[in-house]
CSV table of C-alpha atoms in Angstrom, one decimal:
chain,number,residue,atom,x,y,z
A,18,UNK,CA,-14.6,-34.8,-109.2
A,19,UNK,CA,-16.6,-36.2,-112.2
A,20,UNK,CA,-15.5,-39.8,-111.5
A,21,UNK,CA,-16.5,-39.4,-107.8
A,22,UNK,CA,-19.9,-38.2,-108.8
A,23,UNK,CA,-20.5,-41.1,-111.1
A,24,UNK,CA,-19.2,-43.6,-108.5
A,25,UNK,CA,-21.7,-42.1,-106.0
A,26,UNK,CA,-24.5,-42.4,-108.5
A,27,UNK,CA,-23.7,-46.1,-109.1
A,28,UNK,CA,-24.1,-46.7,-105.4
A,29,UNK,CA,-27.5,-45.1,-105.0
A,30,UNK,CA,-29.2,-45.7,-108.4
A,31,UNK,CA,-30.8,-49.1,-108.9
A,32,UNK,CA,-30.7,-50.5,-112.5
A,33,UNK,CA,-34.1,-50.5,-114.3
A,34,UNK,CA,-35.4,-52.6,-117.1
A,35,UNK,CA,-34.9,-50.8,-120.5
A,36,UNK,CA,-38.1,-50.5,-122.5
A,37,UNK,CA,-38.0,-51.3,-126.2
A,38,UNK,CA,-39.3,-48.1,-127.7
A,39,UNK,CA,-41.5,-45.1,-127.3
A,40,UNK,CA,-43.8,-44.4,-130.2
A,41,UNK,CA,-44.8,-40.8,-130.7
A,42,UNK,CA,-48.0,-40.1,-132.7
A,43,UNK,CA,-49.7,-37.1,-134.1
A,44,UNK,CA,-53.5,-37.4,-134.8
A,45,UNK,CA,-53.1,-41.2,-134.7
A,46,UNK,CA,-50.1,-41.3,-137.1
A,47,UNK,CA,-46.7,-42.3,-135.9
A,48,UNK,CA,-44.2,-39.5,-136.4
A,49,UNK,CA,-41.2,-41.0,-134.5
A,50,UNK,CA,-40.0,-44.1,-132.6
A,51,UNK,CA,-37.6,-43.4,-129.8
A,52,UNK,CA,-35.2,-46.1,-128.6
A,53,UNK,CA,-33.4,-46.0,-125.3
A,54,UNK,CA,-30.1,-45.5,-127.0
A,55,UNK,CA,-31.4,-42.5,-128.9
A,56,UNK,CA,-31.6,-40.3,-125.8
A,57,UNK,CA,-29.5,-41.9,-123.1
A,58,UNK,CA,-25.8,-41.6,-122.2
A,59,UNK,CA,-24.2,-44.8,-123.7
A,60,UNK,CA,-21.9,-45.8,-120.8
A,61,UNK,CA,-24.6,-45.5,-118.1
A,62,UNK,CA,-27.2,-47.0,-120.4
A,63,UNK,CA,-25.2,-50.1,-120.8
A,64,UNK,CA,-25.2,-50.5,-117.0
A,65,UNK,CA,-29.0,-50.1,-116.9
A,66,UNK,CA,-28.8,-46.6,-115.4
A,67,UNK,CA,-31.1,-44.1,-117.3
A,68,UNK,CA,-29.4,-40.8,-117.7
A,69,UNK,CA,-30.5,-38.4,-120.4
A,70,UNK,CA,-28.0,-37.3,-123.1
A,71,UNK,CA,-29.0,-33.7,-123.5
A,72,UNK,CA,-27.4,-33.2,-127.0
A,73,UNK,CA,-29.0,-36.4,-128.4
A,74,UNK,CA,-32.4,-35.7,-126.9
A,75,UNK,CA,-32.4,-32.1,-128.1
A,76,UNK,CA,-31.5,-33.3,-131.7
A,77,UNK,CA,-34.4,-35.7,-131.6
A,78,UNK,CA,-36.8,-33.1,-130.3
A,79,UNK,CA,-35.8,-30.7,-133.1
A,80,UNK,CA,-36.4,-33.4,-135.7
A,81,UNK,CA,-39.9,-34.1,-134.2
A,82,UNK,CA,-40.7,-30.4,-134.1
A,83,UNK,CA,-40.0,-30.1,-137.8
A,84,UNK,CA,-42.4,-32.9,-138.6
A,85,UNK,CA,-45.3,-31.7,-136.5
A,86,UNK,CA,-45.0,-28.0,-137.0
A,87,UNK,CA,-48.0,-26.4,-138.7
A,88,UNK,CA,-47.8,-22.7,-139.7
A,89,UNK,CA,-50.8,-20.6,-138.5
A,90,UNK,CA,-52.8,-18.9,-141.3
A,91,UNK,CA,-53.9,-15.3,-141.0
A,92,UNK,CA,-57.4,-14.3,-141.8
A,93,UNK,CA,-57.8,-12.6,-145.2
A,94,UNK,CA,-60.4,-10.9,-147.4
A,95,UNK,CA,-61.4,-12.8,-150.5
A,96,UNK,CA,-62.1,-11.3,-153.9
A,97,UNK,CA,-65.8,-10.9,-153.0
A,98,UNK,CA,-64.9,-8.9,-149.9
A,99,UNK,CA,-65.7,-11.6,-147.4
A,100,UNK,CA,-63.5,-12.2,-144.4
A,101,UNK,CA,-62.1,-15.7,-144.3
A,102,UNK,CA,-61.2,-17.0,-140.8
A,103,UNK,CA,-57.6,-17.9,-140.0
A,104,UNK,CA,-56.3,-21.2,-138.9
A,105,UNK,CA,-54.5,-22.1,-135.7
A,106,UNK,CA,-51.0,-23.5,-136.1
A,107,UNK,CA,-49.1,-25.9,-133.9
A,108,UNK,CA,-45.6,-26.5,-132.6
A,109,UNK,CA,-44.0,-29.1,-130.4
A,110,UNK,CA,-44.2,-28.5,-126.6
A,111,UNK,CA,-40.5,-29.0,-125.8
A,112,UNK,CA,-40.8,-29.2,-122.0
A,113,UNK,CA,-43.6,-31.7,-122.2
A,114,UNK,CA,-41.8,-34.0,-124.6
A,115,UNK,CA,-38.7,-33.9,-122.4
A,116,UNK,CA,-40.8,-35.1,-119.5
A,117,UNK,CA,-42.2,-37.9,-121.6
A,118,UNK,CA,-38.6,-38.9,-122.5
A,119,UNK,CA,-37.7,-39.0,-118.8
A,120,UNK,CA,-40.8,-41.2,-118.1
A,121,UNK,CA,-39.7,-43.4,-121.0
A,122,UNK,CA,-36.2,-43.9,-119.6
A,123,UNK,CA,-37.6,-45.3,-116.3
A,124,UNK,CA,-40.4,-47.4,-118.0
A,125,UNK,CA,-40.2,-51.1,-118.2
A,126,UNK,CA,-42.6,-51.4,-121.2
A,127,UNK,CA,-42.8,-50.2,-124.7
A,128,UNK,CA,-45.6,-47.7,-125.1
A,129,UNK,CA,-46.9,-44.8,-127.3
A,130,UNK,CA,-48.1,-41.3,-126.6
A,131,UNK,CA,-49.5,-38.4,-128.6
A,132,UNK,CA,-47.0,-35.7,-129.3
A,133,UNK,CA,-47.6,-32.7,-127.0
A,134,UNK,CA,-48.4,-29.6,-129.0
A,135,UNK,CA,-48.7,-25.9,-128.3
A,136,UNK,CA,-51.2,-23.8,-130.3
A,137,UNK,CA,-49.9,-20.9,-132.4
A,138,UNK,CA,-52.7,-18.4,-132.9
A,139,UNK,CA,-52.6,-16.4,-136.2
A,140,UNK,CA,-51.3,-12.8,-135.8
A,141,UNK,CA,-54.2,-11.5,-137.8
A,142,UNK,CA,-57.7,-12.8,-136.9
A,143,UNK,CA,-61.1,-12.0,-138.3
A,144,UNK,CA,-61.9,-9.4,-135.6
A,145,UNK,CA,-58.7,-7.4,-136.3
A,146,UNK,CA,-59.2,-7.6,-140.0
A,147,UNK,CA,-62.8,-6.3,-139.7
A,148,UNK,CA,-61.5,-3.3,-137.7
A,149,UNK,CA,-58.7,-2.2,-140.1
A,150,UNK,CA,-60.5,-2.6,-143.4
A,151,UNK,CA,-62.9,0.3,-142.8
A,152,UNK,CA,-60.9,3.4,-143.6
A,153,UNK,CA,-59.0,3.9,-146.8
A,154,UNK,CA,-55.9,6.1,-146.2
A,155,UNK,CA,-54.0,5.7,-149.4
A,156,UNK,CA,-54.4,4.4,-153.0
A,157,UNK,CA,-52.5,4.2,-156.3
A,158,UNK,CA,-53.2,2.8,-159.7
A,159,UNK,CA,-50.9,1.9,-162.6
A,160,UNK,CA,-51.6,0.3,-165.9
A,161,UNK,CA,-50.0,-2.5,-168.0
A,162,UNK,CA,-50.4,-4.3,-171.3
A,163,UNK,CA,-52.3,-7.5,-170.7
A,164,UNK,CA,-51.2,-8.8,-174.1
A,165,UNK,CA,-47.7,-9.3,-172.6
A,166,UNK,CA,-48.7,-12.6,-171.0
A,167,UNK,CA,-45.5,-13.3,-169.1
A,168,UNK,CA,-45.2,-9.9,-167.6
A,169,UNK,CA,-49.0,-10.0,-166.7
A,170,UNK,CA,-48.5,-13.3,-164.9
A,171,UNK,CA,-45.6,-11.9,-162.9
A,172,UNK,CA,-47.6,-8.8,-161.9
A,173,UNK,CA,-50.5,-11.0,-160.9
A,174,UNK,CA,-48.4,-13.3,-158.7
A,175,UNK,CA,-46.7,-10.4,-157.0
A,176,UNK,CA,-50.0,-8.5,-156.2
A,177,UNK,CA,-51.3,-11.8,-154.7
A,178,UNK,CA,-48.2,-12.1,-152.5
A,179,UNK,CA,-48.7,-8.6,-150.9
A,180,UNK,CA,-52.5,-8.7,-150.8
A,181,UNK,CA,-54.0,-8.8,-147.3
A,182,UNK,CA,-50.7,-8.1,-145.7
A,183,UNK,CA,-51.1,-6.4,-142.3
A,184,UNK,CA,-48.3,-4.2,-140.9
A,185,UNK,CA,-48.5,-3.4,-137.2
A,186,UNK,CA,-47.3,-0.1,-135.6
A,187,UNK,CA,-43.5,0.1,-135.6
A,188,UNK,CA,-43.1,-2.8,-138.0
A,189,UNK,CA,-41.1,-2.6,-141.3
A,190,UNK,CA,-42.4,-4.0,-144.6
A,191,UNK,CA,-39.7,-5.4,-146.9
A,192,UNK,CA,-40.9,-6.1,-150.4
A,193,UNK,CA,-38.3,-8.8,-151.0
A,194,UNK,CA,-39.1,-10.6,-147.7
A,195,UNK,CA,-42.8,-10.5,-148.2
A,196,UNK,CA,-42.8,-11.6,-151.9
A,197,UNK,CA,-39.9,-14.0,-151.5
A,198,UNK,CA,-37.5,-15.1,-154.2
A,199,UNK,CA,-39.0,-15.0,-157.7
A,200,UNK,CA,-38.5,-18.4,-159.2
A,201,UNK,CA,-39.9,-20.6,-162.0
A,202,UNK,CA,-41.1,-23.0,-159.3
A,203,UNK,CA,-43.4,-20.3,-158.0
A,204,UNK,CA,-44.8,-19.6,-161.4
A,205,UNK,CA,-42.7,-16.5,-162.4
A,206,UNK,CA,-41.9,-16.2,-166.1
A,207,UNK,CA,-39.3,-14.5,-168.3
A,208,UNK,CA,-40.1,-10.9,-169.1
A,209,UNK,CA,-38.3,-7.7,-169.8
A,210,UNK,CA,-36.2,-6.2,-167.0
A,211,UNK,CA,-33.8,-3.2,-166.8
A,212,UNK,CA,-30.3,-4.1,-165.8
A,213,UNK,CA,-27.7,-1.3,-165.6
A,214,UNK,CA,-29.8,0.9,-167.9
A,215,UNK,CA,-30.3,-1.8,-170.5
A,216,UNK,CA,-33.3,-3.9,-171.3
A,217,UNK,CA,-32.9,-7.7,-171.0
A,218,UNK,CA,-35.0,-10.8,-170.1
A,219,UNK,CA,-35.2,-12.0,-166.5
A,220,UNK,CA,-37.4,-14.2,-164.3
A,221,UNK,CA,-40.0,-12.1,-162.7
A,222,UNK,CA,-39.9,-9.1,-165.1
A,223,UNK,CA,-42.8,-6.8,-164.2
A,224,UNK,CA,-42.7,-7.0,-160.5
A,225,UNK,CA,-41.1,-3.5,-160.2
A,226,UNK,CA,-44.5,-2.2,-161.4
A,227,UNK,CA,-46.1,-3.6,-158.3
A,228,UNK,CA,-43.4,-2.3,-155.9
A,229,UNK,CA,-43.6,1.1,-157.6
A,230,UNK,CA,-47.4,1.1,-157.3
A,231,UNK,CA,-47.1,0.2,-153.6
A,232,UNK,CA,-44.5,3.0,-153.0
A,233,UNK,CA,-46.9,5.6,-154.4
A,234,UNK,CA,-49.8,4.1,-152.4
A,235,UNK,CA,-48.0,4.2,-149.1
A,236,UNK,CA,-46.6,7.7,-150.0
A,237,UNK,CA,-50.2,8.8,-150.6
A,238,UNK,CA,-51.0,7.4,-147.1
A,239,UNK,CA,-48.4,9.5,-145.5
A,240,UNK,CA,-46.0,6.7,-144.8
A,241,UNK,CA,-42.2,7.1,-145.1
A,242,UNK,CA,-40.0,4.8,-147.2
A,243,UNK,CA,-36.9,3.4,-145.5
A,244,UNK,CA,-35.3,2.0,-148.6
A,245,UNK,CA,-36.1,2.8,-152.2
A,246,UNK,CA,-34.1,3.0,-155.4
A,247,UNK,CA,-35.2,4.2,-158.8
A,248,UNK,CA,-34.4,2.4,-162.1
A,249,UNK,CA,-31.4,3.6,-164.1
A,250,UNK,CA,-33.8,4.8,-166.8
A,251,UNK,CA,-37.4,6.0,-166.8
A,252,UNK,CA,-40.3,3.5,-166.7
A,253,UNK,CA,-43.6,4.1,-168.5
A,254,UNK,CA,-46.0,3.0,-165.7
A,255,UNK,CA,-45.2,5.8,-163.1
A,256,UNK,CA,-44.1,9.4,-163.4
A,257,UNK,CA,-40.3,10.0,-163.5
A,258,UNK,CA,-38.7,9.5,-160.1
A,259,UNK,CA,-41.8,7.8,-158.7
A,260,UNK,CA,-40.6,4.2,-159.2
A,261,UNK,CA,-39.2,1.6,-156.7
A,262,UNK,CA,-36.9,-1.0,-158.3
A,263,UNK,CA,-36.5,-4.3,-156.6
A,264,UNK,CA,-34.3,-7.4,-157.1
A,265,UNK,CA,-33.8,-10.5,-155.0
A,266,UNK,CA,-30.0,-10.0,-155.1
A,267,UNK,CA,-30.1,-6.3,-155.2
A,268,UNK,CA,-32.2,-3.4,-154.1
A,269,UNK,CA,-35.3,-3.8,-151.8
A,270,UNK,CA,-38.2,-1.5,-151.2
A,271,UNK,CA,-39.2,-1.1,-147.5
A,272,UNK,CA,-41.2,1.2,-145.4
A,273,UNK,CA,-42.2,1.5,-141.7
A,274,UNK,CA,-45.7,1.8,-140.2
A,275,UNK,CA,-45.3,5.0,-138.1
A,276,UNK,CA,-49.0,5.2,-137.2
A,277,UNK,CA,-50.8,4.1,-134.0
A,278,UNK,CA,-52.9,1.5,-135.8
A,279,UNK,CA,-52.1,-1.5,-138.0
A,280,UNK,CA,-52.4,-0.9,-141.7
A,281,UNK,CA,-53.8,-3.3,-144.3
A,282,UNK,CA,-52.6,-3.6,-147.9
A,283,UNK,CA,-55.2,-4.6,-150.5
A,284,UNK,CA,-53.6,-5.3,-153.9
A,285,UNK,CA,-55.4,-6.5,-157.0
A,286,UNK,CA,-54.9,-6.7,-160.8
A,287,UNK,CA,-58.0,-6.4,-163.0
A,288,UNK,CA,-57.6,-6.3,-166.7
A,289,UNK,CA,-54.6,-3.9,-167.3
A,290,UNK,CA,-54.9,-2.3,-163.9
A,291,UNK,CA,-52.8,-2.6,-160.8
A,292,UNK,CA,-54.7,-1.2,-157.9
A,293,UNK,CA,-53.2,-0.9,-154.4
A,294,UNK,CA,-55.1,0.5,-151.5
A,295,UNK,CA,-54.0,1.1,-147.9
A,296,UNK,CA,-56.6,0.7,-145.1
A,297,UNK,CA,-56.7,1.0,-141.3
A,298,UNK,CA,-59.2,1.5,-138.5
A,299,UNK,CA,-61.2,4.6,-137.7
A,300,UNK,CA,-58.9,5.3,-134.8
A,301,UNK,CA,-55.8,5.9,-136.9
A,302,UNK,CA,-54.1,9.3,-136.8
A,303,UNK,CA,-52.7,9.9,-140.2
A,304,UNK,CA,-52.0,12.6,-142.8
A,305,UNK,CA,-52.1,11.9,-146.5
A,306,UNK,CA,-49.8,13.3,-149.2
A,307,UNK,CA,-50.7,14.2,-152.7
A,308,UNK,CA,-48.9,12.1,-155.3
A,309,UNK,CA,-48.9,12.5,-159.1
A,310,UNK,CA,-51.2,10.1,-161.0
A,311,UNK,CA,-49.8,7.4,-163.3
A,312,UNK,CA,-50.5,7.7,-167.1
A,313,UNK,CA,-53.3,5.6,-168.3
A,314,UNK,CA,-52.1,5.8,-171.9
A,315,UNK,CA,-51.2,2.1,-171.9
A,316,UNK,CA,-54.7,1.2,-170.7
A,317,UNK,CA,-56.2,3.4,-173.4
A,318,UNK,CA,-54.1,1.6,-176.0
A,319,UNK,CA,-55.3,-1.8,-174.7
A,320,UNK,CA,-58.9,-0.7,-175.0
A,321,UNK,CA,-58.4,0.4,-178.6
A,322,UNK,CA,-56.7,-2.9,-179.5
A,323,UNK,CA,-59.6,-4.8,-177.9
């Protein structure tokens, strides 16, 4: 049956001249050069009959998509409280590029075209951010020793990673997914960690103070944890049983936004203070919970030393 179909095709399809190449550009810069053999079936291509090879063309399209993809950037609030606008991202328009490939197969000339793109609008724009920054529904503060430079650096990097994060209704926040793997390349340093009840040195030591502060902040906002584990021994920065240990290859801390409005996480470090606040819009229906305060003894000791 397949041979009969090909034989019929040879009777009715007239050979065409094969163009040399198709140059694909993005903002004037060449990102790919497509040759006829890159996307056509080899047997029929040798006979001058342009038939698309689906697998080869899809592979080429995926490669181009990786080159031209631009991630959208959400709006955020800077340290001065100003709302910074987001940025539109872009991805390859797959259907449009396939149509250009078909045109290229039947063309008798080499030519170039601009890569067709689709806009990806940021999930969080300035208007939404302005609406959900108005009502504070939860907050928690913990303290750390700024003289421990490595640990302070890790805490600062982690608060920056979760700062300005917006969680929509029904969505789940995963600390490990949002912060990502803690590596030297990202600036994380060796600092003290607790492993199986014992103190040791590890990359990213100190991040559990941020996850623990976040847990108490969302608990204060009336949100419910989905996954939370305590350390195998007490930690000094939160009351006993109020911590949330995290590890890239181990436990995660996660919670779900059960409310009818998006929530905004604002996380900062200032001096020896980690301050995490949870905000939303005036339209949110929520109920706060009382949580025990963290000891500020470390902070007092820092002030005496200074």
